[in-house]
Short mmCIF file of C-alpha atoms and ligand atoms in Angstrom, two decimals:
data_model
loop_
_atom_site.label_atom_id
_atom_site.label_comp_id
_atom_site.label_asym_id
_atom_site.label_seq_id
_atom_site.Cartn_x
_atom_site.Cartn_y
_atom_site.Cartn_z
CA UNK A 288 -18.09 -9.08 4.27
CA UNK A 289 -16.14 -5.87 4.68
CA UNK A 290 -12.29 -6.28 3.66
CA UNK A 291 -9.30 -4.07 4.72
CA UNK A 292 -7.27 -5.00 1.12
CA UNK A 293 -3.73 -4.57 1.15
CA UNK A 294 -1.27 -5.05 -2.05
CA UNK A 295 1.80 -3.81 -3.38
CA UNK A 296 4.21 -3.60 -6.03
CA UNK A 297 8.23 -3.20 -6.08
CA UNK A 298 9.13 0.03 -7.70
CA UNK A 299 11.59 -1.36 -10.02
CA UNK A 300 10.19 -1.10 -13.25
CA UNK A 301 6.95 -0.46 -15.30
CA UNK A 302 3.68 -2.57 -14.53
CA UNK A 303 3.04 -5.23 -17.20
CA UNK A 304 0.36 -7.86 -18.27
CA UNK A 305 1.65 -10.29 -15.90
CA UNK A 306 0.72 -7.92 -12.78
CA UNK A 307 -2.61 -7.07 -14.82
CA UNK A 308 -3.89 -10.38 -15.19
CA UNK A 309 -2.55 -11.80 -11.86
CA UNK A 310 -3.50 -8.79 -9.44
CA UNK A 311 -4.24 -5.32 -10.73
CA UNK A 312 -7.27 -6.01 -12.17
CA UNK A 313 -8.88 -7.49 -9.06
CA UNK A 314 -7.59 -4.10 -7.60
CA UNK A 315 -9.86 -2.17 -9.31
CA UNK A 316 -12.83 -4.23 -8.76
CA UNK A 317 -12.01 -4.37 -4.95
CA UNK A 318 -11.45 -0.57 -4.17
CA UNK A 319 -15.41 -0.19 -5.16
CA UNK A 320 -16.24 -2.10 -1.90
CA UNK A 321 -13.60 -2.08 0.38
CA UNK A 322 -11.33 -0.31 2.29
CA UNK A 323 -8.30 -0.34 0.13
CA UNK A 324 -4.30 0.20 0.73
CA UNK A 325 -1.46 -0.17 -2.18
CA UNK A 326 1.91 -0.24 -1.41
CA UNK A 327 4.79 1.09 -3.36
CA UNK A 328 7.48 -1.11 -1.94
CA UNK A 329 9.99 0.94 -2.06
CA UNK A 330 12.36 -0.57 0.84
CA UNK A 331 11.74 -4.26 -0.88
CA UNK A 332 13.42 -2.68 -3.74
CA UNK A 333 16.90 -3.81 -2.20
CA UNK A 334 16.12 -7.47 -1.45
CA UNK A 335 17.95 -8.51 -4.93
CA UNK A 336 20.18 -5.40 -5.85
CA UNK A 337 22.53 -3.34 -4.25
CA UNK A 338 21.36 -0.03 -5.19
CA UNK A 339 17.43 1.39 -5.54
CA UNK A 340 18.91 2.88 -8.54
CA UNK A 341 16.34 5.38 -10.64
CA UNK A 342 13.84 4.98 -7.34
CA UNK A 343 11.88 8.17 -7.55
CA UNK A 344 11.59 7.81 -11.32
CA UNK A 345 10.29 4.33 -10.85
CA UNK A 346 7.67 5.20 -8.04
CA UNK A 347 6.28 8.20 -10.32
CA UNK A 348 5.86 5.41 -13.03
CA UNK A 349 4.39 3.20 -10.87
CA UNK A 350 1.97 5.91 -9.69
CA UNK A 351 1.37 6.54 -13.20
CA UNK A 352 0.54 2.73 -13.88
CA UNK A 353 -1.94 2.70 -10.76
CA UNK A 354 -4.23 5.95 -11.94
CA UNK A 355 -3.56 4.38 -15.90
CA UNK A 356 -5.81 1.09 -14.81
CA UNK A 357 -8.25 2.76 -13.05
CA UNK A 358 -7.08 2.95 -9.25
CA UNK A 359 -9.15 6.02 -7.88
CA UNK A 360 -6.98 8.31 -5.03
CA UNK A 361 -10.29 9.27 -3.71
CA UNK A 362 -10.89 5.43 -2.31
CA UNK A 363 -7.77 3.93 -2.01
CA UNK A 364 -4.54 4.85 -0.10
CA UNK A 365 -1.38 4.61 -2.20
CA UNK A 366 1.85 4.94 0.03
CA UNK A 367 5.49 3.77 0.58
CA UNK A 368 7.53 2.03 2.75
CA UNK A 369 10.22 4.42 3.43
CA UNK A 370 7.58 7.01 4.24
CA UNK A 371 5.88 5.02 7.02
CA UNK A 372 8.81 4.64 10.00
CA UNK A 373 5.87 2.69 12.57
CA UNK A 374 5.25 0.11 9.91
CA UNK A 375 9.00 -0.64 9.38
CA UNK A 376 9.25 -0.69 13.27
CA UNK A 377 6.72 -4.17 13.13
CA UNK A 378 9.75 -6.18 11.57
CA UNK A 379 11.66 -6.66 14.93
CA UNK A 380 9.21 -8.11 17.05
CA UNK A 381 7.74 -10.03 13.81
CA UNK A 382 10.96 -11.68 12.83
CA UNK A 383 11.32 -12.65 16.29
CA UNK A 384 8.24 -14.86 15.48
CA UNK A 385 9.58 -17.00 12.55
CA UNK A 386 12.54 -19.83 12.75
CA UNK A 387 15.64 -19.58 10.01
CA UNK A 388 14.58 -22.68 8.61
CA UNK A 389 11.04 -21.09 7.66
CA UNK A 390 12.91 -18.24 6.22
CA UNK A 391 15.07 -20.43 4.31
CA UNK A 392 12.56 -22.80 2.58
CA UNK A 393 10.31 -19.91 1.13
CA UNK A 394 9.76 -21.22 -2.45
CA UNK A 395 9.59 -17.70 -4.17
CA UNK A 396 12.91 -16.95 -2.12
CA UNK A 397 14.75 -19.52 -3.37
CA UNK A 398 13.51 -18.66 -6.99
CA UNK A 399 14.49 -15.11 -6.57
CA UNK A 400 17.99 -16.45 -5.46
CA UNK A 401 18.55 -18.36 -8.50
CA UNK A 402 17.34 -15.48 -11.00
CA UNK A 403 19.31 -13.08 -9.14
CA UNK A 404 22.68 -11.67 -10.70
CA UNK A 405 24.12 -10.40 -7.14
CA UNK A 406 27.06 -12.71 -6.03
CA UNK A 407 26.20 -12.52 -2.46
CA UNK A 408 22.86 -13.47 -1.25
CA UNK A 409 21.64 -10.36 1.54
CA UNK A 410 19.91 -11.04 4.59
CA UNK A 411 17.21 -8.92 3.67
CA UNK A 412 16.63 -11.82 0.84
CA UNK A 413 15.50 -14.01 3.47
CA UNK A 414 13.73 -11.90 5.60
CA UNK A 415 11.91 -9.54 3.24
CA UNK A 416 8.62 -11.88 3.52
CA UNK A 417 8.54 -11.21 7.32
CA UNK A 418 8.97 -7.17 6.44
CA UNK A 419 5.97 -7.96 4.21
CA UNK A 420 4.10 -9.21 6.87
CA UNK A 421 4.43 -5.86 8.36
CA UNK A 422 3.02 -4.36 5.10
CA UNK A 423 0.23 -6.85 5.38
CA UNK A 424 -0.66 -6.37 9.31
CA UNK A 425 0.27 -2.80 10.03
CA UNK A 426 -3.79 -1.78 8.72
CA UNK A 427 -5.06 -5.53 9.53
CA UNK A 428 -5.46 -6.64 6.21
CA UNK A 429 -7.56 -9.30 5.65
CA UNK A 430 -7.39 -9.43 2.06
CA UNK A 431 -4.39 -9.64 -0.36
CA UNK A 432 -4.83 -9.33 -3.92
CA UNK A 433 -1.66 -11.31 -5.28
CA UNK A 434 0.02 -13.25 -8.28
CA UNK A 435 0.89 -16.95 -7.41
CA UNK A 436 4.78 -16.18 -6.68
CA UNK A 437 3.43 -14.00 -3.46
CA UNK A 438 1.44 -17.12 -1.87
CA UNK A 439 4.41 -18.33 0.13
CA UNK A 440 4.75 -14.31 1.43
CA UNK A 441 1.15 -14.66 2.42
CA UNK A 442 1.36 -17.73 4.25
CA UNK A 443 4.88 -15.99 6.43
CA UNK A 444 1.90 -13.26 7.03
CA UNK A 445 -0.47 -15.94 8.64
CA UNK A 446 2.04 -17.51 10.44
CA UNK A 447 3.42 -14.44 12.06
CA UNK A 448 -0.20 -13.14 12.86
CA UNK A 449 -1.41 -16.71 14.47
CA UNK A 450 1.83 -16.81 16.54
CA UNK A 451 1.33 -13.22 17.64
CA UNK A 452 -1.93 -13.47 18.82
CA UNK A 453 -0.68 -16.98 20.26
CA UNK A 454 1.88 -15.44 22.77
CA UNK A 455 0.59 -12.00 23.06
CA UNK A 456 -3.22 -11.96 22.75
CA UNK A 457 -5.43 -11.66 19.40
CA UNK A 458 -4.30 -7.85 17.72
CA UNK A 459 -4.15 -9.23 14.26
CA UNK A 460 -6.64 -11.00 11.95
CA UNK A 461 -5.42 -13.96 9.85
CA UNK A 462 -5.55 -12.67 5.87
CA UNK A 463 -6.08 -14.13 2.85
CA UNK A 464 -4.64 -13.75 -0.68
CA UNK A 465 -6.89 -13.86 -3.43
CA UNK A 466 -5.92 -14.87 -6.95
CA UNK A 467 -6.40 -12.89 -10.40
CA UNK A 468 -7.66 -14.61 -13.82
CA UNK A 469 -4.36 -15.36 -14.56
CA UNK A 470 -1.99 -15.88 -11.48
CA UNK A 471 1.01 -16.84 -13.23
CA UNK A 472 1.20 -15.61 -16.69
CA UNK A 473 3.96 -16.68 -19.24
CA UNK A 474 6.06 -14.43 -20.73
CA UNK A 475 7.32 -13.96 -24.52
CA UNK A 476 10.10 -16.45 -23.95
CA UNK A 477 7.93 -19.19 -22.34
CA UNK A 478 9.02 -18.45 -19.07
CA UNK A 479 7.27 -16.64 -15.91
CA UNK A 480 6.30 -13.03 -17.27
CA UNK A 481 8.62 -10.83 -15.06
CA UNK A 482 10.29 -7.43 -15.36
CA UNK A 483 13.46 -8.75 -14.58
CA UNK A 484 13.63 -11.47 -17.49
CA UNK A 485 13.05 -8.74 -20.37
CA UNK A 486 10.19 -10.93 -21.56
CA UNK A 487 7.09 -9.18 -20.41
CA UNK A 488 4.56 -6.11 -22.03
CA UNK A 489 4.89 -3.39 -20.39
CA UNK A 490 1.46 -1.74 -20.03
CA UNK A 491 3.10 1.77 -20.76
CA UNK A 492 4.54 0.34 -23.88
CA UNK A 493 3.61 2.32 -27.22
CA UNK A 494 1.37 0.55 -29.77
CA UNK A 495 4.85 -0.33 -32.24
CA UNK A 496 6.48 -1.22 -28.77
CA UNK A 497 4.40 -4.21 -27.73
CA UNK A 498 4.26 -5.34 -31.79
CA UNK A 499 8.02 -5.48 -31.56
CA UNK A 500 7.88 -7.48 -28.53
CA UNK A 501 5.35 -9.56 -29.66
CA UNK A 502 7.13 -10.55 -33.03
CA UNK A 503 10.10 -11.39 -31.17
CA UNK A 504 8.02 -14.15 -28.98
CA UNK A 505 9.62 -17.62 -29.04
CA UNK A 506 6.84 -19.88 -30.77
CA UNK A 507 7.74 -23.18 -33.05
CA UNK A 508 7.62 -24.47 -36.60
CA UNK A 509 4.13 -26.25 -36.55
CA UNK A 510 1.85 -24.11 -38.62
CA UNK A 511 -1.25 -25.30 -37.39
CA UNK A 512 -1.92 -23.52 -33.93
CA UNK A 513 -3.19 -25.36 -31.18
CA UNK A 514 -3.59 -24.94 -27.32
CA UNK A 515 -1.26 -27.22 -25.93
CA UNK A 516 0.77 -25.77 -22.48
CA UNK A 517 2.62 -28.93 -22.11
CA UNK A 518 3.93 -29.15 -25.62
CA UNK A 519 3.80 -25.96 -26.82
CA UNK A 520 4.45 -23.57 -24.15
CA UNK A 521 5.24 -20.75 -26.47
CA UNK A 522 2.63 -20.99 -28.75
CA UNK A 523 -0.20 -21.35 -25.43
CA UNK A 524 1.12 -18.10 -24.08
CA UNK A 525 0.39 -16.11 -26.91
CA UNK A 526 -3.25 -17.81 -27.07
CA UNK A 527 -3.69 -17.14 -23.52
CA UNK A 528 -2.43 -13.16 -23.71
CA UNK A 529 -4.97 -12.77 -26.58
CA UNK A 530 -7.38 -14.71 -24.85
CA UNK A 531 -7.48 -12.76 -21.64
CA UNK A 532 -7.54 -9.26 -23.54
CA UNK A 533 -10.37 -9.96 -26.12
CA UNK A 534 -12.14 -12.31 -22.92
CA UNK A 535 -12.22 -15.23 -24.97
CA UNK A 536 -10.93 -19.01 -24.61
CA UNK A 537 -7.53 -19.47 -25.83
CA UNK A 538 -8.67 -22.73 -27.72
CA UNK A 539 -11.36 -20.61 -29.66
CA UNK A 540 -8.62 -18.51 -30.63
CA UNK A 541 -6.53 -21.40 -31.66
CA UNK A 542 -9.01 -22.81 -33.88
CA UNK A 543 -9.77 -19.71 -35.77
CA UNK A 544 -6.17 -18.85 -36.46
CA UNK A 545 -5.71 -22.59 -37.72
CA UNK A 546 -3.22 -22.96 -40.29
CA UNK A 547 -2.61 -19.07 -39.75
CA UNK A 548 0.67 -19.82 -38.46
CA UNK A 549 3.05 -18.05 -35.90
CA UNK A 550 2.86 -14.79 -37.89
CA UNK A 551 -1.25 -14.81 -37.71
CA UNK A 552 -1.15 -15.87 -34.39
CA UNK A 553 1.33 -12.74 -33.40
CA UNK A 554 -1.10 -10.48 -35.04
CA UNK A 555 -4.05 -11.55 -33.75
CA UNK A 556 -1.98 -11.27 -30.52
CA UNK A 557 -0.59 -8.08 -30.85
CA UNK A 558 -4.05 -6.48 -32.13
CA UNK A 559 -6.01 -7.84 -28.77
CA UNK A 560 -2.62 -6.57 -26.47
CA UNK A 561 -3.05 -2.92 -28.04
CA UNK A 562 -6.66 -2.98 -28.36
CA UNK A 563 -7.10 -3.78 -24.64
CA UNK A 564 -4.46 -1.25 -23.65
CA UNK A 565 -5.38 1.46 -25.50
CA UNK A 566 -7.61 3.09 -22.74
CA UNK A 567 -5.24 2.58 -20.36
CA UNK A 568 -2.45 4.03 -22.11
CA UNK A 569 -4.77 6.93 -22.86
CA UNK A 570 -5.37 7.70 -19.13
CA UNK A 571 -1.97 7.62 -18.50
CA UNK A 572 -1.00 10.20 -20.89
CA UNK A 573 -3.48 12.59 -19.48
CA UNK A 574 -2.27 12.54 -16.01
CA UNK A 575 0.01 15.22 -14.64
CA UNK A 576 2.65 14.06 -12.74
CA UNK A 577 3.04 16.92 -9.95
CA UNK A 578 -0.71 15.95 -9.19
CA UNK A 579 0.28 12.00 -8.70
CA UNK A 580 3.12 12.80 -6.34
CA UNK A 581 0.28 14.64 -4.23
CA UNK A 582 -1.74 11.47 -4.24
CA UNK A 583 1.37 9.23 -2.83
CA UNK A 584 2.00 12.56 0.16
CA UNK A 585 -1.74 12.05 1.05
CA UNK A 586 -1.72 8.08 1.09
CA UNK A 587 1.47 8.39 3.40
CA UNK A 588 -0.15 10.38 5.83
CA UNK A 589 -3.24 8.08 6.15
CA UNK A 590 -1.07 5.20 6.43
CA UNK A 591 1.11 6.64 9.18
CA UNK A 592 -1.14 7.39 11.34
CA UNK A 593 -2.87 4.10 10.91
CA UNK A 594 0.41 2.36 11.37
CA UNK A 595 1.08 4.37 14.88
CA UNK A 596 -2.18 2.94 16.02
CA UNK A 597 -0.93 -0.72 15.29
CA UNK A 598 2.55 -0.41 16.56
CA UNK A 599 0.84 1.35 19.96
CA UNK A 600 -1.15 -1.64 20.50
CA UNK A 601 1.74 -4.16 19.60
CA UNK A 602 3.51 -2.51 22.37
CA UNK A 603 1.13 -2.72 24.63
CA UNK A 604 0.47 -6.16 23.91
CA UNK A 605 4.11 -7.18 24.23
CA UNK A 606 4.37 -5.15 27.26
CA UNK A 607 6.92 -2.45 26.72
N1 LIG B 271 6.44 -8.28 -3.20
C1 LIG B 271 5.27 -8.05 -3.94
C2 LIG B 271 6.41 -8.35 -5.33
O1 LIG B 271 7.35 -8.28 -5.65
C3 LIG B 271 5.68 -6.55 -3.88
C4 LIG B 271 4.74 -6.49 -1.90
C5 LIG B 271 5.50 -5.93 -1.06
C6 LIG B 271 3.34 -6.87 -1.88
N2 LIG B 271 4.94 -5.95 -0.14
C7 LIG B 271 3.44 -6.78 -0.49
C8 LIG B 271 2.24 -7.59 -2.35
C9 LIG B 271 2.52 -6.88 0.33
C10 LIG B 271 1.30 -7.85 -1.47
C11 LIG B 271 1.22 -7.35 -0.24
O2 LIG B 271 5.03 -8.10 -6.35
#
């Protein structure tokens, strides 16, 4: 089947290995077989912070990450919220399709509120999943490669699509989520790997930075390395990470390391990660920032055309 694939990221900091094994690797595969849109979700940056911060810098860094992992601008439309007003306009009718109660019980939103440093929770925090429905539906997306934390948002999108179609006649497909090999990778402190929690390995980190990050990872005092996610989350997290990079089962690595202890585990993991990321980092270093910006301008123009068509269809269906 031919899909329209849509996915994206907030430009809040460098992409890391959690993103890679959660969703990025899938994208690189999918671009060869399907029409694909990748969103730089710049308006979503202000869900959990007051200011967009170094937004231009972060957007450029995100584009560099995308091209470094192998997204091909000849195949993929890369675009940003703030350049596509027609997409954003879908938010208003979509908001009318969901209840406050539904917005308030979104588990990912609840978790983000828990980890937010803001003193007040904004209205956008509760409504951005509906905006995300506009992201996915503006191009009639049918497949959404994401990590586990995004599943509730894809559910909101499915709800919005179904309800819109029921009320106004069929306009939208009901999209499906697609999770990667490791939909929720553990960070170096045993919690969920996340930009904002300082426990991640950025794709663009240098080899030395990677080694330093892994050296500081939380493990335990038991010298014998075993894979036990329940009782040894730190050790198992590193084994999982090394396993993904080496494409080998973590239990097998544990047996090999045996009595080598945390030191051996960390050196194996560091080598695995650095070997895995070397070609990606090399490609990133060779990219030209000006050319990368031009990719975004082109993607924006294409996305705008697509969004205008959908918005017109929505207006017609609703009788405006
Ligand atoms: N919320 C996603 C994240 O934080 C980014 C995102 C925005 C997204 N819009 C999307 C992902 C649409 C998939 C589809 O990573």
